[in-house]
Short mmCIF file of C-alpha atoms (C1' of nucleotides) in Angstrom, two decimals:
data_model
loop_
_atom_site.label_atom_id
_atom_site.label_comp_id
_atom_site.label_asym_id
_atom_site.label_seq_id
_atom_site.Cartn_x
_atom_site.Cartn_y
_atom_site.Cartn_z
CA MET A 1 -21.63 -2.08 -21.05
CA PHE A 2 -19.15 -4.01 -23.09
CA ASN A 3 -21.31 -3.58 -26.14
CA ASP A 4 -20.74 0.13 -26.41
CA GLY A 5 -18.90 0.80 -29.43
CA PHE A 6 -18.54 -2.82 -30.52
CA GLU A 7 -21.93 -3.21 -32.10
CA GLU A 8 -20.69 -2.14 -35.49
CA HIS A 9 -18.37 -5.18 -35.42
CA SER A 10 -15.66 -3.28 -36.85
CA CYS A 11 -12.68 -1.16 -35.64
CA VAL A 12 -13.89 1.71 -37.83
CA HIS A 13 -16.73 2.73 -35.58
CA CYS A 14 -15.23 1.50 -32.31
CA VAL A 15 -15.34 4.25 -29.67
CA LYS A 16 -12.73 2.44 -27.61
CA LYS A 17 -9.86 3.15 -29.88
CA CYS A 18 -6.72 4.31 -28.40
CA ASP A 19 -5.33 7.66 -29.53
CA VAL A 20 -2.70 6.02 -31.71
CA PHE A 21 -5.28 4.11 -33.65
CA LYS A 22 -7.36 7.20 -34.38
CA ALA A 23 -4.73 8.11 -36.90
CA LEU A 24 -5.59 5.06 -39.14
CA THR A 25 -7.76 5.36 -42.25
CA GLU A 26 -10.97 3.24 -42.65
CA SER A 27 -9.31 0.74 -44.84
CA GLU A 28 -6.49 0.33 -42.40
CA LEU A 29 -9.04 -0.24 -39.62
CA GLU A 30 -10.94 -2.68 -41.62
CA LEU A 31 -7.77 -4.66 -42.24
CA MET A 32 -6.95 -4.63 -38.55
CA TYR A 33 -10.35 -5.71 -37.53
CA ARG A 34 -10.27 -8.84 -39.58
CA SER A 35 -7.28 -10.25 -37.57
CA ARG A 36 -7.87 -8.92 -34.13
CA TYR A 37 -8.71 -10.97 -31.02
CA GLU A 38 -10.92 -10.02 -28.15
CA THR A 39 -10.22 -11.19 -24.68
CA PHE A 40 -11.63 -10.86 -21.15
CA TYR A 41 -9.63 -11.21 -18.08
CA ARG A 42 -10.54 -11.60 -14.36
CA GLN A 43 -8.99 -9.52 -11.60
CA GLY A 44 -5.51 -10.57 -10.86
CA GLU A 45 -4.85 -12.36 -14.12
CA VAL A 46 -1.64 -11.84 -16.11
CA ILE A 47 -2.31 -10.13 -19.45
CA ALA A 48 1.31 -10.08 -20.54
CA LYS A 49 4.27 -11.56 -18.81
CA GLN A 50 7.69 -10.06 -18.51
CA GLY A 51 10.18 -11.92 -20.73
CA SER A 52 7.68 -13.29 -23.08
CA PRO A 53 7.60 -12.36 -26.78
CA ILE A 54 5.46 -9.41 -27.94
CA SER A 55 3.26 -11.10 -30.56
CA HIS A 56 0.47 -8.48 -30.30
CA LEU A 57 -0.35 -5.03 -29.35
CA ILE A 58 -2.86 -5.05 -26.51
CA SER A 59 -5.46 -2.35 -26.42
CA ILE A 60 -7.13 -2.28 -22.89
CA SER A 61 -10.72 -1.09 -23.62
CA GLU A 62 -12.31 -1.81 -20.26
CA GLY A 63 -10.78 -1.97 -16.78
CA LEU A 64 -7.58 -0.98 -14.89
CA VAL A 65 -4.10 -2.58 -15.33
CA LYS A 66 -0.71 -2.33 -13.45
CA LEU A 67 2.56 -2.50 -15.23
CA VAL A 68 4.91 -4.46 -12.92
CA LEU A 69 8.61 -4.72 -13.04
CA GLU A 70 9.43 -8.13 -11.66
CA THR A 71 12.73 -8.61 -9.88
CA SER A 72 14.30 -11.69 -8.45
CA GLY A 73 14.13 -11.89 -4.76
CA GLU A 74 13.27 -8.18 -4.25
CA PRO A 75 9.78 -6.93 -4.03
CA ASP A 76 8.05 -6.11 -7.49
CA ILE A 77 7.94 -2.46 -8.64
CA ILE A 78 4.77 -1.06 -10.05
CA LEU A 79 5.89 1.19 -12.88
CA THR A 80 2.44 2.72 -13.54
CA ILE A 81 -1.24 2.21 -13.42
CA GLU A 82 -3.32 2.81 -16.46
CA ARG A 83 -6.89 3.11 -17.40
CA PRO A 84 -8.73 2.71 -20.72
CA VAL A 85 -8.11 3.33 -23.45
CA PHE A 86 -4.50 2.20 -23.05
CA LEU A 87 -2.36 0.60 -25.70
CA VAL A 88 0.18 -1.92 -24.10
CA THR A 89 3.23 -1.94 -26.26
CA GLY A 90 6.55 -1.83 -24.46
CA PRO A 91 10.12 -0.64 -24.91
CA GLY A 92 11.00 -4.01 -26.36
CA VAL A 93 8.95 -3.97 -29.55
CA PHE A 94 11.76 -2.77 -31.82
CA VAL A 95 14.49 -4.06 -29.65
CA ASP A 96 14.37 -7.68 -28.61
CA ASN A 97 10.65 -8.25 -29.09
CA ARG A 98 10.08 -9.11 -25.35
CA TYR A 99 8.00 -7.61 -22.56
CA HIS A 100 10.23 -5.82 -19.99
CA PHE A 101 7.34 -5.70 -17.52
CA SER A 102 4.26 -7.71 -16.76
CA VAL A 103 0.77 -6.39 -17.37
CA ILE A 104 -1.75 -7.50 -14.56
CA ALA A 105 -5.47 -6.87 -14.41
CA LEU A 106 -6.55 -4.76 -11.39
CA THR A 107 -10.08 -5.19 -12.34
CA PRO A 108 -12.00 -7.19 -14.89
CA ILE A 109 -10.55 -6.41 -18.20
CA HIS A 110 -11.58 -6.36 -21.82
CA ALA A 111 -8.75 -6.15 -24.32
CA CYS A 112 -8.15 -6.41 -28.06
CA TYR A 113 -5.13 -8.02 -29.56
CA ILE A 114 -3.63 -6.70 -32.78
CA ASP A 115 -0.79 -8.47 -34.40
CA VAL A 116 2.45 -6.49 -34.27
CA HIS A 117 2.84 -7.03 -37.85
CA TYR A 118 0.38 -4.35 -38.37
CA LEU A 119 2.34 -1.93 -36.14
CA HIS A 120 5.36 -2.34 -38.46
CA GLY A 121 3.26 -1.87 -41.47
CA PHE A 122 1.24 1.19 -40.44
CA ILE A 123 4.46 2.97 -39.16
CA GLU A 124 5.74 2.69 -42.82
CA THR A 125 2.55 3.85 -44.60
CA ASN A 126 0.91 6.20 -42.31
CA PRO A 127 3.08 9.13 -40.84
CA GLU A 128 0.45 10.43 -38.60
CA PHE A 129 0.20 7.03 -37.06
CA ALA A 130 3.97 6.90 -36.57
CA LYS A 131 4.10 10.27 -34.96
CA ARG A 132 1.23 9.41 -32.45
CA PHE A 133 3.00 6.15 -31.66
CA TYR A 134 6.28 7.80 -30.95
CA ARG A 135 4.50 10.44 -28.91
CA SER A 136 3.01 7.78 -26.73
CA VAL A 137 6.35 6.19 -26.22
CA GLY A 138 7.87 9.51 -25.38
CA GLU A 139 4.94 10.29 -22.82
CA SER A 140 5.57 7.01 -20.95
CA THR A 141 9.34 7.72 -20.87
CA ILE A 142 8.72 11.18 -19.37
CA ASN A 143 6.47 9.60 -16.82
CA LEU A 144 9.11 7.24 -15.76
CA TYR A 145 11.68 9.91 -15.47
CA ASN A 146 9.47 11.65 -13.07
CA ARG A 147 8.91 8.50 -11.07
CA ILE A 148 12.58 7.89 -10.72
CA ARG A 149 13.09 11.48 -9.45
CA SER A 150 10.13 10.98 -7.08
CA LEU A 151 11.34 7.47 -5.75
CA ASN A 152 14.93 8.78 -5.26
CA GLN A 153 14.42 12.14 -3.86
CA LYS A 154 11.19 12.34 -2.02
CA ASN A 155 10.25 11.14 1.40
CA MET A 156 7.42 8.68 2.02
CA GLY A 157 4.87 11.40 2.69
CA GLY A 158 5.65 13.07 -0.75
CA ARG A 159 5.55 9.65 -2.59
CA ILE A 160 2.20 8.65 -1.07
CA SER A 161 0.79 12.05 -1.84
CA GLU A 162 1.99 11.81 -5.45
CA ALA A 163 0.39 8.38 -5.75
CA ILE A 164 -2.93 9.49 -4.34
CA LEU A 165 -2.91 12.51 -6.60
CA TYR A 166 -2.12 10.45 -9.66
CA LEU A 167 -5.02 8.11 -8.98
CA HIS A 168 -7.24 11.00 -8.46
CA HIS A 169 -6.25 13.12 -11.53
CA ARG A 170 -5.27 10.56 -14.04
CA ILE A 171 -7.42 7.54 -13.25
CA PHE A 172 -10.62 8.32 -11.40
CA GLU A 173 -11.27 12.06 -11.76
CA SER A 174 -13.57 11.85 -8.78
CA ASN A 175 -12.99 12.72 -5.13
CA PRO A 176 -14.01 9.95 -3.03
CA PHE A 177 -12.72 7.10 -5.03
CA GLU A 178 -12.21 3.39 -4.46
CA LEU A 179 -8.49 2.29 -4.22
CA PRO A 180 -7.97 -0.58 -6.61
CA LEU A 181 -4.82 -1.44 -4.83
CA THR A 182 -4.02 -3.30 -1.69
CA ARG A 183 -1.64 -1.68 0.85
CA GLN A 184 1.08 -4.03 -0.49
CA GLU A 185 0.49 -2.78 -4.03
CA LEU A 186 0.55 0.79 -2.85
CA ALA A 187 3.88 0.07 -1.27
CA GLU A 188 5.21 -1.40 -4.57
CA PHE A 189 3.93 1.69 -6.37
CA THR A 190 5.68 4.10 -3.96
CA GLY A 191 8.82 2.10 -3.08
CA MET A 192 8.00 1.56 0.56
CA THR A 193 7.04 -1.10 2.95
CA LYS A 194 3.32 -1.92 3.49
CA GLU A 195 3.70 -1.14 7.20
CA SER A 196 5.03 2.36 6.38
CA VAL A 197 2.08 2.89 3.92
CA SER A 198 -0.24 2.09 6.82
CA ARG A 199 1.42 4.45 9.17
CA ILE A 200 1.59 7.44 6.77
CA LEU A 201 -1.99 6.99 5.74
CA LYS A 202 -3.02 7.06 9.34
CA GLU A 203 -0.97 10.24 9.85
CA PHE A 204 -2.59 11.87 7.00
CA LYS A 205 -6.06 10.89 8.37
CA GLU A 206 -5.11 12.28 11.92
CA GLU A 207 -4.08 15.62 10.22
CA GLY A 208 -7.37 15.76 8.18
CA ILE A 209 -5.72 15.56 4.86
CA LEU A 210 -7.40 12.47 3.79
CA ASP A 211 -10.31 10.33 5.04
CA VAL A 212 -9.16 6.85 4.13
CA ASP A 213 -11.58 3.96 5.16
CA ASP A 214 -10.66 0.62 4.03
CA HIS A 215 -10.36 1.04 0.20
CA THR A 216 -12.15 4.36 -0.02
CA VAL A 217 -10.09 7.53 -0.19
CA HIS A 218 -11.50 11.04 0.18
CA ILE A 219 -9.15 13.96 -0.28
CA LEU A 220 -10.20 16.43 2.30
CA ASN A 221 -7.31 19.01 2.09
CA MET A 222 -6.18 19.14 -1.54
CA ASP A 223 -3.85 22.07 -1.02
CA ARG A 224 -2.04 20.28 1.78
CA LEU A 225 -1.79 17.09 -0.21
CA GLU A 226 -0.39 18.91 -3.31
CA ASN A 227 2.15 20.84 -1.09
CA ILE A 228 3.42 17.61 0.50
CA ALA A 229 3.70 15.99 -2.94
CA ARG A 230 5.66 18.93 -4.25
CA LYS A 231 8.15 19.50 -1.51
CA GLY A 232 8.21 15.99 -0.11
"C1'" DC B 1 13.94 9.33 7.86
"C1'" DC B 2 12.59 4.89 7.28
"C1'" DA B 3 12.98 -0.63 7.33
"C1'" DT B 4 12.41 -4.40 10.16
"C1'" DT B 5 10.34 -7.24 13.41
"C1'" DA B 6 6.76 -8.99 15.89
"C1'" DA B 7 2.35 -8.94 17.91
"C1'" DT B 8 -2.45 -8.09 17.07
"C1'" DT B 9 -6.63 -7.56 14.64
"C1'" DA B 10 -9.61 -7.55 10.47
"C1'" DT B 11 -11.06 -9.75 6.27
"C1'" DC B 12 -11.35 -13.16 2.92
"C1'" DG B 13 -12.34 -17.61 0.85
"C1'" DC C 1 -11.96 -21.86 10.42
"C1'" DG C 2 -7.48 -21.32 8.45
"C1'" DA C 3 -5.08 -18.19 5.44
"C1'" DT C 4 -4.08 -13.62 4.15
"C1'" DA C 5 -4.13 -8.59 4.67
"C1'" DA C 6 -3.80 -4.63 7.48
"C1'" DT C 7 -2.68 -2.10 11.69
"C1'" DT C 8 0.19 -0.70 15.39
"C1'" DA C 9 4.14 -0.24 18.29
"C1'" DA C 10 8.92 -0.76 19.38
"C1'" DT C 11 13.74 -0.93 17.81
"C1'" DG C 12 17.78 0.29 15.35
"C1'" DG C 13 20.50 1.56 11.15
#
DNA sequence: CCATTAATTATCG
DNA sequence: CGATAATTAATGG
């Protein structure tokens, strides 16, 4: 399955291009292709480490990743979970050239590395590219604003509901789906303890909102879940 | 409303 | 089989 889209051996015909790269011309893509690296990661491996320099853009073309804010002593915070095709950049690219979060593989990953040198070049020469890049930064900022509001103002039921709905709508788009997260990670995603995660999920199951068996989640009462997420 | 603690059980390697 | 993850109930801020 990894062959799909790579058989042309060029970025020009690759079907796993992120939205930002779709704005590039053929010659720009050819240029990029000649210096890119392909990498595979196993589940749990660190793809980018918080604090380390940003030498390349990382385009995740297969697999799921989590973006983790690491704190000293306190539990980690999962900022977001992303699926392909996702371009890992980071707020530090034009600031201090460091990662401000770690990127960790939730599943086996296929990724392409593109030297940040190209980012700087394309932004100067290709306005549509610049616009798309800025939009992707803006989208992730808006997402984070929503998450701050959620974590600060919603109760546990609301936060879990939002997490489940996010995974359903934005990641899997299927109804029974396999949770790629442990209870601990679900806790880090929702700002609660793993014990509370267990308890709330059990309550949802008892009330017939979800059927959660091990890592399989089946949403039974979507209206109810959306309602709890909204008013939480 | 929710974290913490602790005890118990299930699952993984 | 030992380690790690998950569940459950009780307690208190």
